[in-house]
Every structure is written in C-alpha cells, then in structure tokens.
C-alpha positions as YAML, in Angstrom:
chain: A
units: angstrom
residues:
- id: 1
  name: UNK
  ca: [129.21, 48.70, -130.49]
- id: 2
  name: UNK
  ca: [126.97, 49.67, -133.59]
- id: 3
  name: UNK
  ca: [129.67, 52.25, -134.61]
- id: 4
  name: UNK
  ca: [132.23, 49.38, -135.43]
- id: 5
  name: UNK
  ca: [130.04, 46.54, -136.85]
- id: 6
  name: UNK
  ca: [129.31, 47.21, -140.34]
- id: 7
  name: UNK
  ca: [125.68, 47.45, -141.28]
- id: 8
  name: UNK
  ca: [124.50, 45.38, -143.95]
- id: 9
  name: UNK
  ca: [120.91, 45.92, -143.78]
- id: 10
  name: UNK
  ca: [118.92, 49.79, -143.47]
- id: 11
  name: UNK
  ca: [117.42, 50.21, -140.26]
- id: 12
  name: UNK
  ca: [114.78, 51.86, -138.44]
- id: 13
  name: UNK
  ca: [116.02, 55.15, -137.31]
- id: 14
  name: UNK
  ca: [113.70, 57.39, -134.31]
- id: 15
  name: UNK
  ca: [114.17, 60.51, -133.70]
- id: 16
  name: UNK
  ca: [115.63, 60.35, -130.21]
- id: 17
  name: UNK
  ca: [118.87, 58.52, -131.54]
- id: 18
  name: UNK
  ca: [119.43, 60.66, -134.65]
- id: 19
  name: UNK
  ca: [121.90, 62.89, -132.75]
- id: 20
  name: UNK
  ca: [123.82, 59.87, -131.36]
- id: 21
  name: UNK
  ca: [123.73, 57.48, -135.18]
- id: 22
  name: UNK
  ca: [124.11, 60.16, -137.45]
- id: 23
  name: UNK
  ca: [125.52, 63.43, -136.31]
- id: 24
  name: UNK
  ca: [128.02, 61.20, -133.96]
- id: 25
  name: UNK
  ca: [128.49, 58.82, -136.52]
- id: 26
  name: UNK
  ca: [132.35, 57.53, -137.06]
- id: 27
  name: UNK
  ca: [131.34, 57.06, -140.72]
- id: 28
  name: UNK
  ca: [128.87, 58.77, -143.68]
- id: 29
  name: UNK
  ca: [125.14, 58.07, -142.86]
- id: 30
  name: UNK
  ca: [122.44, 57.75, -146.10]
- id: 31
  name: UNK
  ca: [119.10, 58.40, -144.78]
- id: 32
  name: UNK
  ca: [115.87, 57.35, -146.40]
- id: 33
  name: UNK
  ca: [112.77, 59.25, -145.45]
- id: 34
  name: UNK
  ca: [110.53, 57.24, -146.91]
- id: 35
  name: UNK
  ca: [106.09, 55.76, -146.14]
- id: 36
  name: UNK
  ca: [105.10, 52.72, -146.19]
- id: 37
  name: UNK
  ca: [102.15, 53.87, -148.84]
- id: 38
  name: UNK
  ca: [104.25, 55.72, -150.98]
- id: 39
  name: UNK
  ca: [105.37, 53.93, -154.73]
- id: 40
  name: UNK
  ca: [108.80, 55.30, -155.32]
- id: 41
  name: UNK
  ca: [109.36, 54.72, -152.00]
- id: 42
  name: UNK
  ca: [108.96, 51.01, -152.74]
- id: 43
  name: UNK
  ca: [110.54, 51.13, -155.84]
- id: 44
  name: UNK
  ca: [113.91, 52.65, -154.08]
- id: 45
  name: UNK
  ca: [113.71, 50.18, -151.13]
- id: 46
  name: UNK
  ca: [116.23, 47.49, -152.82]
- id: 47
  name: UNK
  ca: [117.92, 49.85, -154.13]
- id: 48
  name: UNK
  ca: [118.52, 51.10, -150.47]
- id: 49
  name: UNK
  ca: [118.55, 47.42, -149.02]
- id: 50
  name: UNK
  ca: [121.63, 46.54, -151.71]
- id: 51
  name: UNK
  ca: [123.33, 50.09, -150.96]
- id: 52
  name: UNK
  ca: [123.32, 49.18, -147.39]
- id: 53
  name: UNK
  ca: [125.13, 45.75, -148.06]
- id: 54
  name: UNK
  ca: [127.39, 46.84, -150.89]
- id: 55
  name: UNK
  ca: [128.98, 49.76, -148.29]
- id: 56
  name: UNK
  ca: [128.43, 48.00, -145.32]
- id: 57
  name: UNK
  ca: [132.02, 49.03, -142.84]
- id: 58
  name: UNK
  ca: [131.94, 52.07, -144.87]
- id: 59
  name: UNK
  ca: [128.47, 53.56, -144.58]
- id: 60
  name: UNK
  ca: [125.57, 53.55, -142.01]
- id: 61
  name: UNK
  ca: [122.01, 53.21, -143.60]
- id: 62
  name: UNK
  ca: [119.08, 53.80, -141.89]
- id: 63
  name: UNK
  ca: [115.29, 54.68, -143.05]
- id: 64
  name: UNK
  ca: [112.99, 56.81, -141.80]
- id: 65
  name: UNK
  ca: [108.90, 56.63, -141.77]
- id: 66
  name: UNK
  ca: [107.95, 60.12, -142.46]
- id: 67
  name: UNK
  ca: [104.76, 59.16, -141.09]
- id: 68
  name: UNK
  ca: [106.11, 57.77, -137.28]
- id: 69
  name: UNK
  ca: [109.04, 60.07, -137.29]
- id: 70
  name: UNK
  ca: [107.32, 63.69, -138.03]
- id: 71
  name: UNK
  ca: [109.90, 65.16, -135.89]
- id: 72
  name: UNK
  ca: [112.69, 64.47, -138.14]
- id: 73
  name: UNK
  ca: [110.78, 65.32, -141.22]
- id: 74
  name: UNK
  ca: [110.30, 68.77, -140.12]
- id: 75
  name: UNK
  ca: [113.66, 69.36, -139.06]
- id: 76
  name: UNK
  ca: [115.07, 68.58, -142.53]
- id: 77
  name: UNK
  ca: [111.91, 70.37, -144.30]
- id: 78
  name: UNK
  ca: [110.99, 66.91, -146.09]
- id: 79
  name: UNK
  ca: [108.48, 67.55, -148.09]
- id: 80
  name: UNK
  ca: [108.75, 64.82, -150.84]
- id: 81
  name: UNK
  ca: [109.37, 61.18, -150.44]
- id: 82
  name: UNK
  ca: [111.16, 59.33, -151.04]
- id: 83
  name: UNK
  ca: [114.22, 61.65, -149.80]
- id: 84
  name: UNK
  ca: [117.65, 60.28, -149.32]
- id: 85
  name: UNK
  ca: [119.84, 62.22, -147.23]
- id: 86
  name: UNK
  ca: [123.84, 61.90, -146.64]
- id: 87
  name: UNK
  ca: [125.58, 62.80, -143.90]
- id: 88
  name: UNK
  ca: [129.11, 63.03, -142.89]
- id: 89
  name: UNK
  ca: [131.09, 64.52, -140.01]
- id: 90
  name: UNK
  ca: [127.45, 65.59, -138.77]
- id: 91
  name: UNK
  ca: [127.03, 67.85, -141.48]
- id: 92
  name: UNK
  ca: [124.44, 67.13, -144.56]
- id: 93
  name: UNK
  ca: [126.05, 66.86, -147.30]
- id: 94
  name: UNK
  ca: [123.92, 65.42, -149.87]
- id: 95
  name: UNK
  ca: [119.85, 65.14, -151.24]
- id: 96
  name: UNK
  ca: [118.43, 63.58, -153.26]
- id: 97
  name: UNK
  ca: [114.37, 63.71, -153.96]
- id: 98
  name: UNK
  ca: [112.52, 61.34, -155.75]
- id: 99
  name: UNK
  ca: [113.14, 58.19, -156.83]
- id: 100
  name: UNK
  ca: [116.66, 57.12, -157.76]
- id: 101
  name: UNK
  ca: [118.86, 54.17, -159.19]
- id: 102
  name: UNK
  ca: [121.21, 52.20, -157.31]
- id: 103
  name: UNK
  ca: [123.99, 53.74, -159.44]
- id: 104
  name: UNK
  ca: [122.68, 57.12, -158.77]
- id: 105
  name: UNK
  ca: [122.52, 56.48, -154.83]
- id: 106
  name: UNK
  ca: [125.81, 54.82, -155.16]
- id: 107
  name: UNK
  ca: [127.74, 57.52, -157.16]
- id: 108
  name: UNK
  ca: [126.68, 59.83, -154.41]
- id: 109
  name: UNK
  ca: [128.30, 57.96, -151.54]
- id: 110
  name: UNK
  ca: [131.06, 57.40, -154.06]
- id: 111
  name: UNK
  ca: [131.38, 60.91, -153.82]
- id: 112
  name: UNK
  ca: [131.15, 61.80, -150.49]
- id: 113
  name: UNK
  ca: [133.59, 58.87, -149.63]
- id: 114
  name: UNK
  ca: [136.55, 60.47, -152.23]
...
C-alpha cells in the first residue's frame, strides 16, 4: 500500500526492508544516511523533511541512522555523513556527501526524474 500513497514525510528505513522500499520501489528513492550527533546532519534535516513533501507521489524519502543501521552503511561504503543517496529502477544513481541545500537536493531529483 506504501508504494501508491505518496510520502510526505522521510522515514525510518532498516535494513531488512531496503530490498523491498528501495530496490523494489515503483518510484526514485533519496536516502539520507545521516546520526543523530552529527551537525550537518541537522542542518540538512529540513532540507530533507521539505524535499520529502515537495515530491511527495513522485519520490520516496527515507533516512537512515548510520549508527542503528551499520549494515546498510557498509554496503554503500558510507563513510561521511550526512550522505544522500538516489535511487531509481534499483540502481544508485546519485551521491551526494556533505551537507547540501534544498535546491541542490532538489536539482538532483530534478534530474533523475527528466
């Protein structure tokens, strides 16, 4: 049901349901790998929170504590944060590392929406 309600808020993504909300996703996925002590990472967070509301139907947003979900931060070799990731068709198509704009963010899903 997820896959046809739009999103308008970024939510908690684990591990075990990557494969089905992102690489099975209907639509592009943005990914924010993010800790709950790290500064940019707070300084992004609206910036994600408005991203998720502006594309909401279009794009799935979800964030990721690097700190809960090592898993997943190994499997993409995070090793900054924040990292935004976008996805679509399954595939990564997109990173970004350190902290962005909201333009910036939204230029890239611009992008990967064209």
């Amino acid at each position: 049901m997820e896959a046809t309600n739009p999103m308008t808020t970024a939510l908690a993504l684990k591990g075990a349901d990557f494969d089905e909300k992102v690489l099975r996703a209907g639509r592009p996925v943005l990914i924010d790998f993010w800790a709950p002590w790290c500064g940019p990472c707070k300084q992004i967070a609206p910036h994600v929170e408005a991203i998720a509301q502006e594309f909401a139907g279009k794009v799935d947003v979800y964030k990721v504590d690097v700190d809960e979900e090592s898993d997943l931060t190994l499997r993409f070799g995070i090793l900054s944060i924040p990292t935004l990731l976008i996805f679509k068709n399954g595939e990564l198509v997109s990173q970004m590392v350190g902290g962005r704009s909201k333009d910036e963010i939204r230029q890239a899903l611009e992008r990967v929406l064209a």
